[in-house]
Every structure is written in structure tokens, then in C-alpha cells.
Short mmCIF file of C-alpha atoms and ligand atoms in Angstrom, two decimals:
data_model
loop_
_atom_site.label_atom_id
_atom_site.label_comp_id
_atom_site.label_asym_id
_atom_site.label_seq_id
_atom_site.Cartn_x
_atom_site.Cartn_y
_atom_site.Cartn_z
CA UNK A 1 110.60 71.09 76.47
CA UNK A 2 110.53 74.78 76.93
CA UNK A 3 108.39 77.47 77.34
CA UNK A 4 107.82 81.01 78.09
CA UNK A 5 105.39 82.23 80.60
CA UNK A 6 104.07 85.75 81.14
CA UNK A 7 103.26 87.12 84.58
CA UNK A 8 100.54 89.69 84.82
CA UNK A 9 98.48 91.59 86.66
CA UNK A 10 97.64 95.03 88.44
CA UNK A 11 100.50 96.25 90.53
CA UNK A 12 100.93 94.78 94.25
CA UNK A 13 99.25 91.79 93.40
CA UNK A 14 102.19 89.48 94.04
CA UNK A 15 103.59 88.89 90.47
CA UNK A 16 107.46 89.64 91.71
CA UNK A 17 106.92 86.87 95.05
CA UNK A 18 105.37 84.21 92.94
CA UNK A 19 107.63 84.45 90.06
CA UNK A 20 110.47 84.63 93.71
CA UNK A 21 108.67 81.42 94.91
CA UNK A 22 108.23 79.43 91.44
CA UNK A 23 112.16 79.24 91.07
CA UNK A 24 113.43 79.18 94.33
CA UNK A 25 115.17 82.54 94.22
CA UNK A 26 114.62 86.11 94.94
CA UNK A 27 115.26 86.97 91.20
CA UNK A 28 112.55 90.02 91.26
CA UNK A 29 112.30 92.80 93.89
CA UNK A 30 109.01 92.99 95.76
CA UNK A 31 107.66 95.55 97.91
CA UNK A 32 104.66 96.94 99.43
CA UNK A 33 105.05 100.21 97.40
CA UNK A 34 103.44 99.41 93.86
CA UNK A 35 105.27 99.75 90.45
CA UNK A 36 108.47 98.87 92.20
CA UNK A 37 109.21 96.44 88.87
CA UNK A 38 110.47 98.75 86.45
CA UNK A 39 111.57 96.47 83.95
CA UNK A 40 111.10 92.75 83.00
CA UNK A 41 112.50 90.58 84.98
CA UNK A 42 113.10 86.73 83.91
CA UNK A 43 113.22 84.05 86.02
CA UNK A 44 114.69 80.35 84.25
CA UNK A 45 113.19 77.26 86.39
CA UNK A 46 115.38 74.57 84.66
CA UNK A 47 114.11 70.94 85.90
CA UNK A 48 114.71 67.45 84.46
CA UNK A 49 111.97 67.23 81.60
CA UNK A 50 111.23 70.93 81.55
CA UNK A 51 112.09 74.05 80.93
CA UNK A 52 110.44 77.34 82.37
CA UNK A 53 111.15 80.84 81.38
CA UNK A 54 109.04 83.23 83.46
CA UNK A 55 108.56 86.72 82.57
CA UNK A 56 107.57 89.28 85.92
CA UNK A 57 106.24 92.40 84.11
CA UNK A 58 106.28 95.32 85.00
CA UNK A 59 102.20 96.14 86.24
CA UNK A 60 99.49 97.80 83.39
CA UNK A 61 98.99 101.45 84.57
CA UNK A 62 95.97 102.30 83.58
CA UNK A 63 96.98 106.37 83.96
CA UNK A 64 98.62 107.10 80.84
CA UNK A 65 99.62 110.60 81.69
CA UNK A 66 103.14 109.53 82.20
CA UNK A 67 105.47 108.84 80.26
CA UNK A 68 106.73 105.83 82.05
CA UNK A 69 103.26 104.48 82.70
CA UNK A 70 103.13 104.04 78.66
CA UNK A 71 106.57 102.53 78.21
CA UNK A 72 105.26 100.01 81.07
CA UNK A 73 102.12 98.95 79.70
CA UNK A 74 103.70 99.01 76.46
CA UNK A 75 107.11 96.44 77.82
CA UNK A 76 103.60 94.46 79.84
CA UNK A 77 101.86 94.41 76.58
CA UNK A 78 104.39 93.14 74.38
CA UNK A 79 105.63 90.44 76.82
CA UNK A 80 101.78 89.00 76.90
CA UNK A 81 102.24 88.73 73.21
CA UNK A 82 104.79 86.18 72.73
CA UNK A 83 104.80 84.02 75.77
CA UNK A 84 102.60 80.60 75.12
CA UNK A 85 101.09 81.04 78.17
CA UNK A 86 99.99 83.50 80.78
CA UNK A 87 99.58 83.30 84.24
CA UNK A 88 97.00 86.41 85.47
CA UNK A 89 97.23 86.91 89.20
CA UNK A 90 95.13 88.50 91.07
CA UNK A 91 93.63 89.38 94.99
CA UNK A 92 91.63 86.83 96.74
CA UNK A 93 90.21 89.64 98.34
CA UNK A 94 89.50 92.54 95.99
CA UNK A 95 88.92 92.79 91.95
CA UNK A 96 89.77 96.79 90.62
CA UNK A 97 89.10 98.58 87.58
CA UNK A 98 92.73 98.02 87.12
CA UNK A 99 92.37 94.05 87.56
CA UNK A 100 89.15 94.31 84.73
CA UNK A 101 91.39 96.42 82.40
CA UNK A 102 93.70 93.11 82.54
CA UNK A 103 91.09 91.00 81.73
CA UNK A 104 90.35 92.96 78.88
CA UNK A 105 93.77 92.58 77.36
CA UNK A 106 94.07 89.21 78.35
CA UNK A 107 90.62 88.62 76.05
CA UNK A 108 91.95 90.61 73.76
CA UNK A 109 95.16 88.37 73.34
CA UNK A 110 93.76 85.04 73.28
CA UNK A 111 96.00 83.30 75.13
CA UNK A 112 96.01 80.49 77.51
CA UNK A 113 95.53 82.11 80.59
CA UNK A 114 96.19 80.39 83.87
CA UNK A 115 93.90 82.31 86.68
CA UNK A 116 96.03 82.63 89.95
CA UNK A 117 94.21 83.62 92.57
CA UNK A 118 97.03 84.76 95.30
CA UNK A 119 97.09 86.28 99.04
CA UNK A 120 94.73 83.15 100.38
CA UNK A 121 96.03 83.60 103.36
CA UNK A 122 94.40 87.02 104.06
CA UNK A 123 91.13 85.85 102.75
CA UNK A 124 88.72 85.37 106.25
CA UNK A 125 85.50 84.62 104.55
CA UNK A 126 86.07 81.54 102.86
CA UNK A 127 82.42 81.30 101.54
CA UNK A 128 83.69 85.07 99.77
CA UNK A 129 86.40 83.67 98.23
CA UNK A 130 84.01 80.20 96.85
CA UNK A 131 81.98 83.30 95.01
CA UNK A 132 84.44 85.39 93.81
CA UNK A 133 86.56 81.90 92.32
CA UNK A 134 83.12 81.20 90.87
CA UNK A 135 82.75 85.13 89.35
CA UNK A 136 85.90 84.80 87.97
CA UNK A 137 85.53 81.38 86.07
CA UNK A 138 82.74 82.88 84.10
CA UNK A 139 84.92 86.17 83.22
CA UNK A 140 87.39 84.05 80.85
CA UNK A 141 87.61 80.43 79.66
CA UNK A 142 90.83 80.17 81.87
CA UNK A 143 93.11 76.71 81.72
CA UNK A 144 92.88 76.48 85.50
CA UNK A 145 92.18 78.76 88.59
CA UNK A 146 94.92 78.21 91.22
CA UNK A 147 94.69 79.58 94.89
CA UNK A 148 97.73 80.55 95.91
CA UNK A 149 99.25 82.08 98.76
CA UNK A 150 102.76 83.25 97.21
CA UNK A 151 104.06 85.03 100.22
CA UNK A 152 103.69 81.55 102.14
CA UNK A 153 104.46 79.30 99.32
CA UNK A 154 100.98 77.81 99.63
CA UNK A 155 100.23 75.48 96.44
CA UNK A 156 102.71 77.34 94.41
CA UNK A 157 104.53 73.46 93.48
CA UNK A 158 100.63 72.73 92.20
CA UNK A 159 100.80 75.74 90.32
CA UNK A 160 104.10 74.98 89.15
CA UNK A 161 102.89 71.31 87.97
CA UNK A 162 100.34 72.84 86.24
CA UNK A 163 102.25 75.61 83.88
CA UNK A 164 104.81 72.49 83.24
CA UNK A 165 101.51 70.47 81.91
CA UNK A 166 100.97 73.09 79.91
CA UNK A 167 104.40 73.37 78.04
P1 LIG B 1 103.75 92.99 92.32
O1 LIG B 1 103.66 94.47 92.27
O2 LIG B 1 102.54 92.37 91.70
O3 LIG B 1 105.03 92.44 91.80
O4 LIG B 1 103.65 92.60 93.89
P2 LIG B 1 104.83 92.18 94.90
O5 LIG B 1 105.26 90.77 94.66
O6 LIG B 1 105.86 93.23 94.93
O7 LIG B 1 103.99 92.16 96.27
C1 LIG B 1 103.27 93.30 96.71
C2 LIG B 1 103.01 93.18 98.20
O8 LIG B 1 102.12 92.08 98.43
C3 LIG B 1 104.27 92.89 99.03
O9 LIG B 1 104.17 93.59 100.24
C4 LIG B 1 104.21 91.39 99.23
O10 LIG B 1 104.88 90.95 100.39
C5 LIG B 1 102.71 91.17 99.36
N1 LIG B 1 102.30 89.79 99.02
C6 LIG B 1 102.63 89.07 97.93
N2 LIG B 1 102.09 87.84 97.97
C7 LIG B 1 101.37 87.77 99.12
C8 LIG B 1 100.57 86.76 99.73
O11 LIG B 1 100.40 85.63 99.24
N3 LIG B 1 99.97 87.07 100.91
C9 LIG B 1 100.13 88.31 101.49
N4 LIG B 1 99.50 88.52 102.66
N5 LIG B 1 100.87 89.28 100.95
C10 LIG B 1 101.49 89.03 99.78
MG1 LIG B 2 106.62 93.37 90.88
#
């Protein structure tokens, strides 16, 4: 089997260190500045039954003013449209207009969205974190919502095990 699989979300969520931490190589630079992914970036996680083409786009920037901010949301736009499934990652810790206008495409699309929920391990209030999971379930009929902490590798093998499912 083989499939492809979109990364989205806002920039500086994590997308370029998960999709660095789902195959086991810094493929995609990441950085604290945002919008440091310019282009696409694909990441091939070949195992024994499975096949896993990951796609890091570049964030949606909600100002259009730019020209480059519309030839990213249009490359982050396309890629959500033919990829069988999409993994939307977000902040344990915050949700932005930016993170909503996501969402919105991502209902838009109707796709199979996995929910990943990264940066766990900067959460503090874990109670929070119960509540926002809980907010988010009820925003989109999501596959799964996966906490992840991609910077530590935390669960990212679950999350893996779960896109393979999926395939
Ligand atoms: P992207 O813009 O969505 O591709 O985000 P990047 O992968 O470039 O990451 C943006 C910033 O968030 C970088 O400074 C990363 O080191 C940091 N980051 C990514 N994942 C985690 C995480 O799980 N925990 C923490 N604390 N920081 C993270
Ligand atoms: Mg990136």
C-alpha cells in the first residue's frame, strides 16, 4: 500500500519537526521564525507493508497582500486536495484565527482529517488541555486526535500507526 498525506496547519505549529520525526530524517527545515517552509517538502517513510508519502506545506497566510502569501496558500491549498488524508496540527496551548481559517478549509475539503495536537510538552495545565481536546472534537468529525509532542518524539510512532491504518 501507499498513500499520500498532507501536513497542515498555521505556521510554527510544528508541521516541518513532525513530518522530521515521522521518517527519521531532518528532510524539512524548522525554525522558530514562521514561514521558514517556502515550498513543499516530501518526506517518503517506506516500511515493510506500507508506504507513506508526506507532504510539509508550506503554512496558510491568512494576509493576502503579498504576493508570496497567495502562491503559499495556493501550493497549501492544492496539496490538501489530492492527498487521501490530512493530518491538521495544531498548539496544545493556543487556537488563532489563523488555526480556525484551517479548519475552515479543512471542512471545506472533506477529507479525512487526522487532529494532531502537538507541543504537549509545554502544556502545564493538563485539565486545559482535557478541554481544549474536548473543544476541538466537536469542531470536525476528525479520524483521531493525537497528542503529540514532535520536538520530543512523544507518541509520534502512535501517530505513525495510525496514518498507516488509514492507508
Ligand atoms: P512549522 O512552521 O509548522 O513547520 O513549525 P516548525 O516545525 O518549523 O517549528 C516551529 C517551532 O516550534 C520551532 O522552534 C520548533 O522547534 C518548535 N516546536 C516544534 N514542535 C515542538 C514541540 O513538540 N514542543 C515544543 N516545545 N516546541 C516545538
Ligand atoms: Mg515548516
Amino acid at each position: 500500500r501507499a498513500g499520500l498525506v498532507a501536513i497542515v496547519g498555521r505556521p510554527n505549529v510544528g508541521k516541518s519537526t513532525l513530518l522530521n520525526e515521522l521518517i527519521g530524517q531532518k528532510v524539512s527545515i524548522t525554525s522558530r521564525k514562521p514561514q521558514t517552509t517556502r515550498h513543499r517538502i516530501l518526506g517518503i517513510d517506506t516500511r515493510e507493508q506500507v508506504q507513506t508519502v508526506y507532504v510539509d506545506t508550506p503554512g496558510l497566510h491568512i494576509e493576502e497582500k503579498r504576493a508570496i502569501n497567495r502562491l503559499m496558500n495556493r501550493a497549501a491549498a492544492s496539496s490538501i486536495l489530492d492527498v487521501e488524508l490530512v493530518l491538521f496540527v495544531v498548539e496544545g496551548t493556543r487556537w488563532t484565527d489563523d488555526d480556525q481559517m484551517v479548519l475552515n478549509r479543512l471542512i471545506a475539503a472533506k477529507k479525512d482529517v487526522i487532529l494532531v495536537v502537538n507541543k504537549t510538552d509545554q502544556v502545564a495545565d493538563k485539565e486545559k488541555l482535557m478541554q481544549q481536546l474536548q473543544w476541538l472534537g466537536q469542531q470536525l468529525n476528525f479520524l483521531e486526535i493525537v497528542p503529540v509532542s514532535a520536538k520530543n518524539g512523544k507518541n509520534v510512532a502512535e501517530l505513525r500507526a495510525l496514518v498507516q491504518k488509514q492507508l
